[in-house]
Coordinates of C-alpha atoms in Angstrom, one line a residue:
Chain A
X237 CA 0.0 0.0 0.0
X238 CA 1.3 3.4 -0.9
X239 CA -0.1 5.0 2.1
X240 CA 1.7 2.5 4.4
X241 CA 4.9 3.1 2.5
X242 CA 4.6 6.8 3.0
X243 CA 4.0 6.3 6.7
X244 CA 7.0 3.9 6.9
X245 CA 9.2 6.7 5.4
X246 CA 7.8 9.2 7.9
X247 CA 8.5 6.8 10.7
X248 CA 12.1 6.3 9.4
X249 CA 12.5 10.1 9.1
X250 CA 11.3 10.7 12.7
X251 CA 13.4 7.9 14.1
X252 CA 16.5 9.4 12.4
X253 CA 15.7 12.8 13.8
X254 CA 15.5 11.3 17.4
X255 CA 19.0 9.9 16.9
X256 CA 20.4 13.1 15.5
X257 CA 19.0 15.1 18.4
X258 CA 20.5 12.8 21.0
X259 CA 23.8 12.9 19.2
X260 CA 23.7 16.7 19.3
X261 CA 23.0 16.7 23.0
X262 CA 26.1 14.4 23.4
X263 CA 28.3 17.0 21.6
X264 CA 29.0 14.8 18.6
X265 CA 30.0 16.1 15.3
X266 CA 27.9 16.1 12.1
X267 CA 29.3 12.8 11.0
X268 CA 28.5 11.2 14.4
X269 CA 25.0 12.6 14.3
X270 CA 24.4 11.2 10.8
X271 CA 25.5 7.7 11.9
X272 CA 23.4 7.8 15.1
X273 CA 20.4 8.9 13.0
X274 CA 21.1 6.1 10.6
X275 CA 21.3 3.3 13.1
X276 CA 18.3 4.6 15.1
X277 CA 16.2 4.4 11.9
X278 CA 17.4 1.1 10.5
X279 CA 18.8 -0.7 13.6
X280 CA 15.6 -2.5 14.5
X281 CA 14.7 -3.9 11.1
X282 CA 18.3 -4.8 10.4
X283 CA 18.6 -6.7 13.7
X284 CA 15.4 -8.6 13.0
X285 CA 16.5 -9.6 9.5
X286 CA 20.0 -10.5 10.5
X287 CA 18.7 -12.8 13.4
X288 CA 16.3 -14.5 11.0
X289 CA 18.8 -14.5 8.0
X290 CA 16.0 -12.8 6.1
X291 CA 18.2 -11.2 3.4
X292 CA 18.4 -8.8 1.8
X293 CA 17.9 -6.3 4.6
X294 CA 15.4 -3.8 3.2
X295 CA 17.4 -0.6 3.1
X296 CA 20.3 -2.0 1.1
X297 CA 17.9 -2.5 -1.8
X298 CA 15.4 0.3 -1.3
X299 CA 17.5 3.4 -1.4
X300 CA 14.7 5.6 -0.2
X301 CA 15.6 4.6 3.3
X302 CA 19.1 6.0 3.3
X303 CA 17.9 9.0 1.3
X304 CA 15.2 9.8 3.8
X305 CA 17.6 9.4 6.7
X306 CA 20.3 11.6 5.2
X307 CA 17.7 14.3 4.5
X308 CA 16.9 14.2 8.3
X309 CA 20.3 15.8 9.0
X310 CA 19.9 19.1 7.2
X311 CA 16.2 19.1 8.3
X312 CA 17.2 18.8 11.9
X313 CA 19.8 21.5 11.6
X314 CA 17.5 23.9 9.8
X315 CA 14.4 23.4 12.0
X316 CA 16.1 22.8 15.3
X317 CA 14.1 25.5 17.1
X318 CA 10.8 24.5 15.6
X319 CA 11.5 20.9 16.5
X320 CA 11.5 21.8 20.2
X321 CA 8.1 23.4 19.8
X322 CA 6.8 20.6 17.7
X323 CA 7.3 18.3 20.6
X324 CA 3.7 16.9 20.3
X325 CA 3.8 16.4 16.6
X326 CA 7.1 14.5 16.8
X327 CA 5.7 12.4 19.6
X328 CA 2.7 11.5 17.5
X329 CA 4.8 10.6 14.5
X330 CA 7.3 8.7 16.7
X331 CA 4.5 6.6 18.1
X332 CA 3.0 6.0 14.7
X333 CA 6.5 5.0 13.6
X334 CA 6.8 2.5 16.5
X335 CA 3.3 1.1 15.7
X336 CA 4.2 0.8 12.0
X337 CA 7.5 -0.9 12.6
X338 CA 5.9 -3.3 15.1
X339 CA 3.2 -4.3 12.6
X340 CA 5.3 -4.4 9.5
X341 CA 8.0 -6.3 11.4
X342 CA 5.4 -8.9 12.6
X343 CA 3.9 -9.3 9.1
X344 CA 7.3 -10.0 7.5
X345 CA 8.1 -12.6 10.1
X346 CA 4.6 -14.3 9.9
X347 CA 5.1 -14.5 6.1
X348 CA 8.4 -16.2 6.6
X349 CA 6.5 -18.9 8.4
X350 CA 7.6 -18.4 12.0
X351 CA 5.5 -19.1 15.1
X352 CA 3.3 -16.1 16.2
X353 CA 5.3 -15.7 19.4
X354 CA 8.5 -15.2 17.4
X355 CA 6.6 -12.7 15.1
X356 CA 5.4 -10.7 18.1
X357 CA 9.0 -10.7 19.6
X358 CA 10.5 -9.6 16.3
X359 CA 7.8 -6.9 15.9
X360 CA 9.1 -5.5 19.1
X361 CA 12.7 -5.9 18.0
X362 CA 11.9 -4.0 14.8
X363 CA 10.4 -1.1 16.8
X364 CA 12.8 -0.8 19.7
X365 CA 16.3 -2.0 18.9
X366 CA 17.2 1.1 16.8
X367 CA 16.6 3.2 19.9
X368 CA 18.6 0.8 22.1
X369 CA 21.6 0.9 19.7
X370 CA 21.3 4.8 19.6
X371 CA 21.5 4.9 23.4
X372 CA 24.4 2.5 23.6
X373 CA 26.4 4.4 21.0
X374 CA 25.8 7.5 23.2
X375 CA 26.9 5.6 26.3
X376 CA 23.6 5.6 28.1
X377 CA 21.6 2.8 29.6
X378 CA 18.8 2.4 27.0
X379 CA 15.9 4.6 27.8
X380 CA 13.5 1.8 27.0
X381 CA 14.8 -0.2 30.0
X382 CA 14.3 2.6 32.4
X383 CA 11.5 5.0 31.8
X384 CA 8.7 4.8 29.4
X385 CA 5.9 2.3 28.8
X386 CA 7.3 2.2 25.3
X387 CA 8.0 -1.4 24.6
X388 CA 4.9 -2.4 26.5
X389 CA 2.8 -0.4 24.1
X390 CA 4.5 -2.3 21.2
X391 CA 3.7 -5.6 23.0
X392 CA 0.1 -4.7 23.6
X393 CA -0.2 -3.6 20.0
X394 CA 1.5 -6.7 18.6
X395 CA -0.8 -9.0 20.6
X396 CA -3.9 -7.0 19.6
X397 CA -2.9 -7.0 15.9
X398 CA -2.3 -10.7 16.0
X399 CA -5.6 -11.5 17.7
X400 CA -7.5 -9.3 15.3
X401 CA -5.8 -10.9 12.3
X402 CA -6.7 -14.3 13.6
X403 CA -10.3 -13.2 14.1
X404 CA -10.6 -12.6 10.4
X405 CA -11.2 -8.9 10.8
X406 CA -9.8 -6.9 7.7
X407 CA -6.1 -6.1 7.9
X408 CA -6.6 -2.3 7.2
X409 CA -9.0 -2.0 10.1
X410 CA -6.7 -4.1 12.4
X411 CA -3.9 -1.8 11.4
X412 CA -5.8 1.4 12.3
X413 CA -7.0 -0.1 15.6
X414 CA -3.5 -1.2 16.6
X415 CA -1.9 2.2 15.8
X416 CA -4.7 4.0 17.8
X417 CA -4.2 1.6 20.7
X418 CA -0.4 2.1 20.8
X419 CA -0.8 5.9 20.6
X420 CA -3.5 5.8 23.3
X421 CA -1.3 3.7 25.7
X422 CA 1.6 6.0 25.3
X423 CA -0.4 9.2 25.8
X424 CA -2.2 7.8 28.9
X425 CA 1.1 6.5 30.3
X426 CA 2.7 10.0 29.9
X427 CA -0.4 11.9 31.2
X428 CA -0.7 9.6 34.2
X429 CA 3.0 9.3 34.6
X430 CA 2.6 5.5 34.5
X431 CA 5.7 3.3 34.5
X432 CA 6.3 -0.4 34.6
X433 CA 7.2 -1.5 38.1
X434 CA 10.9 -1.5 38.9
X435 CA 12.5 -4.8 39.7
X436 CA 13.6 -3.6 43.1
Chain B
X18 CA 20.6 -36.7 24.1
X19 CA 17.7 -35.8 26.3
X20 CA 20.0 -35.3 29.3
X21 CA 22.1 -32.8 27.4
X22 CA 19.0 -31.0 26.2
X23 CA 17.8 -30.7 29.8
X24 CA 21.2 -29.4 30.9
X25 CA 21.1 -26.9 28.0
X26 CA 17.7 -25.7 29.2
X27 CA 19.0 -25.3 32.8
X28 CA 22.0 -23.4 31.4
X29 CA 19.6 -21.1 29.5
X30 CA 17.5 -20.6 32.6
X31 CA 20.5 -19.8 34.8
X32 CA 22.0 -17.4 32.2
X33 CA 18.6 -15.6 32.0
X34 CA 18.5 -15.3 35.8
X35 CA 22.0 -13.7 35.9
X36 CA 20.7 -11.1 33.4
X37 CA 17.5 -10.4 35.3
X38 CA 19.5 -9.9 38.5
X39 CA 21.9 -7.5 37.0
X40 CA 19.0 -5.6 35.5
X41 CA 17.4 -5.4 38.9
X42 CA 20.6 -4.0 40.4
X43 CA 20.6 -1.3 37.7
X44 CA 17.1 -0.2 38.6
X45 CA 15.5 -1.4 35.4
X46 CA 11.8 -2.1 35.1
X47 CA 10.3 -5.6 34.5
X48 CA 10.4 -5.2 30.7
X49 CA 14.1 -4.2 30.8
X50 CA 14.9 -7.2 33.1
X51 CA 13.1 -9.6 30.7
X52 CA 15.1 -8.2 27.7
X53 CA 18.4 -8.4 29.5
X54 CA 17.6 -11.9 30.7
X55 CA 16.7 -12.9 27.1
X56 CA 19.9 -11.5 25.5
X57 CA 22.1 -12.9 28.2
X58 CA 20.7 -16.4 27.6
X59 CA 20.6 -16.4 23.8
X60 CA 23.2 -13.7 22.9
X61 CA 26.2 -16.1 22.6
X62 CA 24.6 -18.7 20.4
X63 CA 22.9 -16.1 18.2
X64 CA 26.1 -14.2 17.7
X65 CA 27.9 -17.4 16.7
X66 CA 25.2 -18.4 14.2
X67 CA 24.9 -14.9 12.7
X68 CA 28.7 -14.6 12.2
X69 CA 28.7 -18.1 10.5
X70 CA 25.4 -17.6 8.6
X71 CA 24.2 -20.8 10.3
X72 CA 20.5 -20.2 10.0
X73 CA 18.1 -20.7 11.5
X74 CA 19.3 -19.5 14.9
X75 CA 18.1 -22.2 17.3
X76 CA 15.7 -20.3 19.5
X77 CA 13.5 -19.0 16.7
X78 CA 12.5 -22.6 15.9
X79 CA 12.7 -24.2 19.3
X80 CA 10.3 -22.3 21.4
X81 CA 11.4 -24.0 24.6
X82 CA 14.2 -21.4 24.7
X83 CA 12.0 -18.3 24.9
X84 CA 9.6 -20.2 27.2
X85 CA 12.4 -21.1 29.7
X86 CA 13.7 -17.6 29.6
X87 CA 10.4 -15.9 30.3
X88 CA 9.8 -18.3 33.1
X89 CA 13.0 -17.1 34.7
X90 CA 11.4 -13.7 35.3
X91 CA 8.6 -14.7 37.7
X92 CA 11.0 -17.3 39.2
X93 CA 13.6 -14.6 40.0
X94 CA 10.9 -12.3 41.4
X95 CA 9.4 -15.1 43.6
X96 CA 12.7 -16.6 44.9
X97 CA 14.8 -13.5 45.1
X98 CA 15.8 -14.0 48.7
X99 CA 16.6 -17.7 48.2
X100 CA 18.7 -16.9 45.2
X101 CA 21.0 -14.8 47.3
X102 CA 21.4 -17.8 49.6
X103 CA 21.7 -20.2 46.7
X104 CA 24.8 -18.5 45.6
X105 CA 26.8 -21.7 45.3
X106 CA 24.1 -23.7 43.5
X107 CA 23.7 -20.9 41.0
X108 CA 27.5 -20.8 40.6
X109 CA 27.6 -24.5 39.8
X110 CA 24.8 -24.3 37.3
X111 CA 26.2 -21.2 35.7
X112 CA 29.5 -22.9 35.2
X113 CA 27.8 -26.0 33.9
X114 CA 25.9 -23.7 31.5
X115 CA 29.2 -22.2 30.3
X116 CA 30.7 -25.6 29.8
X117 CA 27.7 -26.8 27.9
X118 CA 27.4 -23.8 25.7
X119 CA 31.2 -24.0 24.9
X120 CA 31.0 -27.7 23.9
X121 CA 27.6 -27.5 22.1
X122 CA 28.8 -24.4 20.3
X123 CA 32.1 -26.2 19.2
X124 CA 30.3 -29.3 18.1
X125 CA 27.9 -27.3 15.9
X126 CA 30.8 -25.4 14.2
X127 CA 32.8 -28.6 13.7
X128 CA 29.8 -30.2 12.0
X129 CA 29.6 -27.2 9.7
X130 CA 33.1 -28.1 8.5
X131 CA 35.1 -25.2 10.0
X132 CA 38.7 -25.4 11.2
X133 CA 39.1 -26.5 14.8
X134 CA 40.6 -23.2 15.8
X135 CA 37.4 -21.5 14.6
X136 CA 35.3 -24.1 16.4
X137 CA 37.2 -23.3 19.7
X138 CA 36.8 -19.6 19.1
X139 CA 33.1 -20.0 18.4
X140 CA 32.7 -22.2 21.5
X141 CA 34.0 -19.4 23.6
X142 CA 31.7 -16.9 21.7
X143 CA 28.7 -19.1 22.5
X144 CA 29.5 -19.2 26.2
X145 CA 30.6 -15.6 26.8
X146 CA 29.0 -13.1 24.4
X147 CA 25.6 -13.3 26.1
X148 CA 27.2 -11.9 29.3
X149 CA 29.1 -9.3 27.3
X150 CA 25.9 -8.0 25.7
X151 CA 24.3 -8.0 29.2
X152 CA 27.0 -5.9 30.6
X153 CA 27.1 -3.4 27.7
X154 CA 23.3 -3.0 27.9
X155 CA 23.8 -2.2 31.6
X156 CA 26.5 0.3 30.7
X157 CA 29.4 -1.6 32.3
X158 CA 32.7 -2.7 31.0
X159 CA 32.1 -6.4 30.5
X160 CA 33.0 -8.4 33.6
X161 CA 34.7 -11.0 31.6
X162 CA 37.4 -8.5 30.5
X163 CA 38.2 -7.5 34.0
X164 CA 37.8 -10.0 36.8
X165 CA 37.3 -13.6 36.5
X166 CA 39.1 -16.5 34.9
X167 CA 35.9 -17.2 33.1
X168 CA 36.8 -17.2 29.5
X169 CA 40.1 -18.9 30.2
X170 CA 38.2 -21.8 31.7
X171 CA 36.1 -22.0 28.5
X172 CA 39.3 -21.9 26.4
X173 CA 40.9 -24.6 28.5
X174 CA 37.7 -26.7 28.3
X175 CA 37.4 -26.2 24.6
X176 CA 41.0 -27.2 23.9
X177 CA 40.7 -30.3 26.2
X178 CA 37.4 -31.3 24.6
X179 CA 38.9 -31.0 21.1
X180 CA 42.1 -33.0 22.0
X181 CA 40.0 -35.7 23.7
X182 CA 37.7 -36.0 20.7
X183 CA 40.7 -36.3 18.4
X184 CA 42.1 -39.0 20.6
X185 CA 39.1 -41.2 19.8
X186 CA 37.9 -41.1 23.5
X187 CA 34.0 -41.5 23.7
X188 CA 32.2 -38.1 23.4
X189 CA 30.1 -38.7 26.6
X190 CA 33.3 -39.2 28.6
X191 CA 35.0 -36.2 27.0
X192 CA 32.0 -34.1 27.8
X193 CA 32.0 -35.1 31.5
X194 CA 35.8 -34.5 31.8
X195 CA 35.5 -31.1 30.1
X196 CA 32.6 -29.9 32.4
X197 CA 34.5 -31.1 35.5
X198 CA 37.7 -29.3 34.3
X199 CA 35.8 -26.1 33.7
X200 CA 34.1 -26.3 37.1
X201 CA 37.4 -27.1 38.8
X202 CA 39.2 -24.2 37.1
X203 CA 36.6 -21.7 38.2
X204 CA 36.4 -23.0 41.8
X205 CA 40.2 -23.0 42.2
X206 CA 40.4 -19.5 40.6
X207 CA 37.9 -18.1 43.1
X208 CA 39.3 -19.9 46.1
X209 CA 42.9 -18.8 45.3
X210 CA 41.7 -15.4 44.1
X211 CA 43.5 -16.1 40.8
X212 CA 43.2 -13.7 37.9
X213 CA 44.7 -13.3 34.5
X214 CA 47.6 -10.8 34.6
X215 CA 46.6 -7.3 33.7
X216 CA 48.0 -5.7 30.7
X217 CA 49.6 -2.9 32.7
Chain C
X279 CA 47.3 -9.2 -5.6
X280 CA 49.9 -10.4 -3.1
X281 CA 51.0 -6.9 -2.3
X282 CA 47.4 -5.9 -1.4
X283 CA 47.0 -9.0 0.7
X284 CA 50.2 -8.2 2.6
X285 CA 48.9 -4.6 3.2
X286 CA 45.5 -6.0 4.4
X287 CA 47.4 -8.2 6.9
X288 CA 49.4 -5.2 8.1
X289 CA 46.2 -3.2 8.4
X290 CA 44.7 -6.1 10.5
X291 CA 47.7 -6.2 12.7
X292 CA 47.8 -2.5 13.3
X293 CA 44.0 -2.4 14.1
X294 CA 44.5 -5.3 16.5
X295 CA 47.3 -3.3 18.2
X296 CA 45.1 -0.3 18.6
X297 CA 42.5 -2.4 20.3
X298 CA 45.0 -4.1 22.6
X299 CA 46.5 -0.8 23.7
X300 CA 43.1 0.7 24.6
X301 CA 42.3 -2.4 26.5
X302 CA 45.6 -2.0 28.4
X303 CA 44.7 1.6 29.3
X304 CA 41.3 0.4 30.6
X305 CA 43.1 -2.0 32.9
X306 CA 41.8 -5.2 31.2
X307 CA 43.5 -8.5 31.6
X308 CA 45.3 -10.3 28.8
X309 CA 42.2 -12.2 27.7
X310 CA 40.2 -9.0 27.5
X311 CA 43.0 -7.3 25.5
X312 CA 43.0 -10.2 23.0
X313 CA 39.3 -10.0 22.5
X314 CA 39.3 -6.2 22.0
X315 CA 42.2 -6.6 19.6
X316 CA 40.2 -9.2 17.7
X317 CA 37.0 -7.3 17.4
X318 CA 38.8 -4.1 16.5
X319 CA 40.5 -5.9 13.6
X320 CA 37.6 -7.9 12.2
X321 CA 34.5 -6.0 13.5
X322 CA 34.1 -3.8 10.4
X323 CA 34.3 -6.4 7.8
X324 CA 32.2 -8.8 9.8
X325 CA 29.4 -6.2 10.3
X326 CA 29.5 -5.4 6.6
X327 CA 29.2 -9.1 5.6
X328 CA 26.5 -9.9 8.2
X329 CA 24.3 -7.0 7.1
X330 CA 24.6 -8.0 3.5
X331 CA 24.4 -11.8 4.3
X332 CA 27.6 -12.1 2.3
X333 CA 28.8 -15.4 3.9
X334 CA 31.3 -16.7 4.7
X335 CA 32.7 -13.9 6.7
X336 CA 36.4 -13.8 5.5
X337 CA 38.3 -14.5 8.7
X338 CA 36.4 -17.8 9.5
X339 CA 37.9 -19.3 6.3
X340 CA 41.2 -17.5 6.0
X341 CA 43.0 -18.3 9.2
X342 CA 45.7 -15.8 8.5
X343 CA 43.4 -13.2 10.0
X344 CA 43.1 -14.8 13.5
X345 CA 46.8 -15.7 13.4
X346 CA 47.9 -12.2 12.6
X347 CA 45.6 -10.8 15.3
X348 CA 46.8 -13.2 18.0
X349 CA 50.4 -12.4 17.1
X350 CA 49.6 -8.8 17.8
X351 CA 49.2 -9.6 21.6
X352 CA 52.8 -10.7 22.4
X353 CA 54.1 -8.1 19.9
X354 CA 52.3 -5.3 21.8
X355 CA 53.6 -6.7 25.1
X356 CA 57.2 -7.0 24.0
X357 CA 57.4 -3.7 22.1
X358 CA 55.2 -1.6 24.3
X359 CA 57.8 1.1 24.9
X360 CA 58.8 1.2 21.2
X361 CA 55.2 1.5 20.2
X362 CA 54.9 4.8 22.1
X363 CA 57.9 6.1 20.2
X364 CA 56.7 4.6 16.9
X365 CA 53.6 6.9 17.1
X366 CA 54.1 8.2 13.6
X367 CA 54.7 4.8 12.0
X368 CA 51.6 3.4 13.6
X369 CA 49.6 6.4 12.5
X370 CA 50.7 5.8 8.9
X371 CA 49.9 2.1 8.9
X372 CA 46.6 2.7 10.7
X373 CA 45.6 5.2 8.0
X374 CA 46.7 2.8 5.3
X375 CA 44.7 0.1 7.0
X376 CA 41.6 2.4 7.0
X377 CA 42.1 3.2 3.3
X378 CA 42.6 -0.4 2.4
X379 CA 39.6 -1.6 4.4
X380 CA 37.5 1.1 2.8
X381 CA 38.5 0.2 -0.7
X382 CA 38.4 -3.6 -0.3
X383 CA 35.0 -3.3 1.5
X384 CA 33.7 -1.2 -1.4
X385 CA 35.0 -3.5 -4.1
X386 CA 33.4 -6.6 -2.4
X387 CA 30.0 -4.8 -2.2
X388 CA 30.2 -3.6 -5.8
X389 CA 31.0 -7.1 -7.0
X390 CA 27.9 -8.3 -5.1
X391 CA 25.9 -6.0 -7.3
X392 CA 24.8 -3.3 -4.9
X393 CA 24.2 0.3 -5.7
X394 CA 27.4 2.5 -5.5
X395 CA 25.9 4.5 -2.5
X396 CA 25.6 1.2 -0.6
X397 CA 29.1 0.3 -1.6
X398 CA 30.5 3.6 -0.3
X399 CA 28.5 3.3 2.9
X400 CA 29.7 -0.3 3.4
X401 CA 33.3 0.8 2.6
X402 CA 33.1 3.1 5.6
X403 CA 31.4 0.5 7.7
X404 CA 34.4 -1.9 6.9
X405 CA 36.9 0.7 8.0
X406 CA 35.2 2.2 11.0
X407 CA 32.9 -0.2 12.8
X408 CA 35.8 -2.2 14.4
X409 CA 36.9 0.9 16.2
X410 CA 33.3 1.7 17.3
X411 CA 32.9 -1.8 18.8
X412 CA 36.3 -1.4 20.5
X413 CA 35.2 1.9 22.1
X414 CA 31.8 0.5 23.2
X415 CA 33.3 -2.6 24.8
X416 CA 35.6 -0.2 26.7
X417 CA 32.6 1.9 27.7
X418 CA 33.5 5.0 25.8
X419 CA 31.5 7.1 23.4
X420 CA 33.1 6.1 20.1
X421 CA 36.1 8.3 19.3
X422 CA 35.0 8.6 15.7
X423 CA 31.8 10.4 16.7
X424 CA 33.7 13.0 18.6
X425 CA 37.2 13.9 17.6
X426 CA 38.9 13.1 14.4
X427 CA 38.2 13.6 10.7
X428 CA 38.6 9.9 10.4
X429 CA 35.3 8.8 8.9
X430 CA 35.3 11.8 6.7
X431 CA 38.6 10.8 5.2
X432 CA 37.1 7.4 4.5
X433 CA 34.1 9.0 2.9
X434 CA 36.3 11.3 0.7
X435 CA 38.5 8.3 -0.2
X436 CA 35.5 6.1 -1.1
X437 CA 33.9 8.8 -3.3
X438 CA 37.2 9.5 -5.0
X439 CA 37.9 5.8 -5.6
X440 CA 34.4 5.3 -7.0
X441 CA 34.7 8.3 -9.4
X442 CA 38.2 7.2 -10.6
X443 CA 36.9 3.7 -11.2
X444 CA 34.0 5.0 -13.2
X445 CA 36.3 7.2 -15.2
X446 CA 38.1 4.1 -16.5
X447 CA 41.4 4.9 -14.8
X448 CA 43.3 1.7 -13.9
X449 CA 42.4 0.2 -10.5
X450 CA 46.0 0.1 -9.2
X451 CA 46.5 3.8 -9.8
X452 CA 43.1 4.6 -8.3
X453 CA 44.0 2.6 -5.3
X454 CA 47.3 4.5 -4.8
X455 CA 45.6 7.9 -5.3
X456 CA 42.9 7.0 -2.8
X457 CA 45.3 5.8 -0.1
X458 CA 47.4 9.0 -0.6
X459 CA 44.3 11.2 -0.4
X460 CA 43.1 9.5 2.9
X461 CA 46.6 9.7 4.4
X462 CA 46.9 13.4 3.3
X463 CA 43.5 14.3 4.8
X464 CA 44.3 12.8 8.1
X465 CA 47.7 14.4 8.3
X466 CA 46.4 17.8 7.4
X467 CA 43.5 17.4 9.8
X468 CA 45.8 16.6 12.7
X469 CA 48.4 19.3 11.8
X470 CA 45.7 22.0 11.5
X471 CA 43.7 20.6 14.3
X472 CA 40.7 20.4 12.0
X473 CA 37.5 18.8 13.1
X474 CA 34.0 18.4 11.8
X475 CA 31.6 21.0 13.1
X476 CA 29.8 20.0 16.3
X477 CA 26.0 19.7 16.1
X478 CA 25.6 22.3 18.8

């Protein structure tokens, strides 16, 4: 679907921006920022495909991915001030990006014939590992392990999407419901300051 | 062998617990702990298989691995206090896990037709890389590079196993000797406070 | 070409030494130093091949790579004092190593039929990711993202090599020009204290 492809590109773009902005905070140079943006955007899908041996990894054949990512660098530099104000818009697109990466990751793994539990796991990998690599390259304990109900939203979304698909409900509808659910969970979690219980 | 498979599951379980406990120390949430447990348990074998292109990686097809790992989370939560007291039992199973992962990693690589030196190297990768990824995700310099004669025990075990196999000695016996050797090296190293010489 | 192979081995050796020396600074033991030396030397090429699914990864079949790397450990221990004085020689070989890894990485990816932009990207991956993994294992923000015009030299070299190849100029000549360019950029950058602009 062209609409999904456009959303996937927007998700890639927004993920790249999140990497570039963290790199800037960490006082990296332009090159470092470009690299961090790149791995944030493609790290999840690449990890999924490498673990499954599902070659080729998508961005080495579809050059729109590298293109969109490299455009994120001048975009972030030019609109730096606006990005701070656009906090909410970025949050929405980031969450849609997560939802998309979760679902498209799951679908790919199901098509490859794996068990649904592996598909759900790999959907989460697709959505979250890019951010984990970003944080490690910036020498931080990954945010996802500490603060937000981020991965939980992916998990809830992945389970919902799987159950809806199994129920025979149309994929487009399932997709919309899943994205709305993930967005809703994240918004409620932030508003209510919800967090997963600590181990200690 | 069913006995070996059971030991491999126990090794996986104990590795997962070691990840979950470090995550708890680092103040991660439940999700973070589950992830750290997961990568600690499967990181070594996955890295070996991905480097060799030996697909499929075992845990995406044998769902007992993810199952055992996810059971480790409630287990660790429930028996937290006992785990502290069970220090010695955990140490023994952890060492048996290392020995097992080293040997099963080697055997897989030899069967794939690689040179024995690559098999020995990959046996060590199987046993140690999970712990390295665990430490990096927790933002620590990997323990294995600093403190224990841990990898050295693997190396000694791997060499011994290879020489015994070449000598025509039966595999089951070689296996038992190797595990005992690795356990003995680690116990002696801890009792005598032995460590590998520092570079400086 | 035998000459190129010899240079590749020297590059591997020098990369391993850079890893071993950083490990020594970080107070690691001999085993840790050997591992860091290993991943510094092979990390870039391995990452490239794993992302592309271009198996087998070269060092699991050509045992000269592991051999050269493990020889770097006693070499570094024995000639530690001289290495400090040999600062310039190491710098030159390190830069030649980078140039070589960039070009040989690119050539491999072009032969596999990928788009030139992916080849250039993977040439840089080949030359730089080993050092990134080295720094992460030592719990530092990768040097390459902060200080030197290191990756930029690779990028300039990769672009130049690609344009020269397309122009029909002989590969040997293109190779020499590219290596000289990369060496020149790094020397000028250090002399003039040039750095890529920071994001902030």
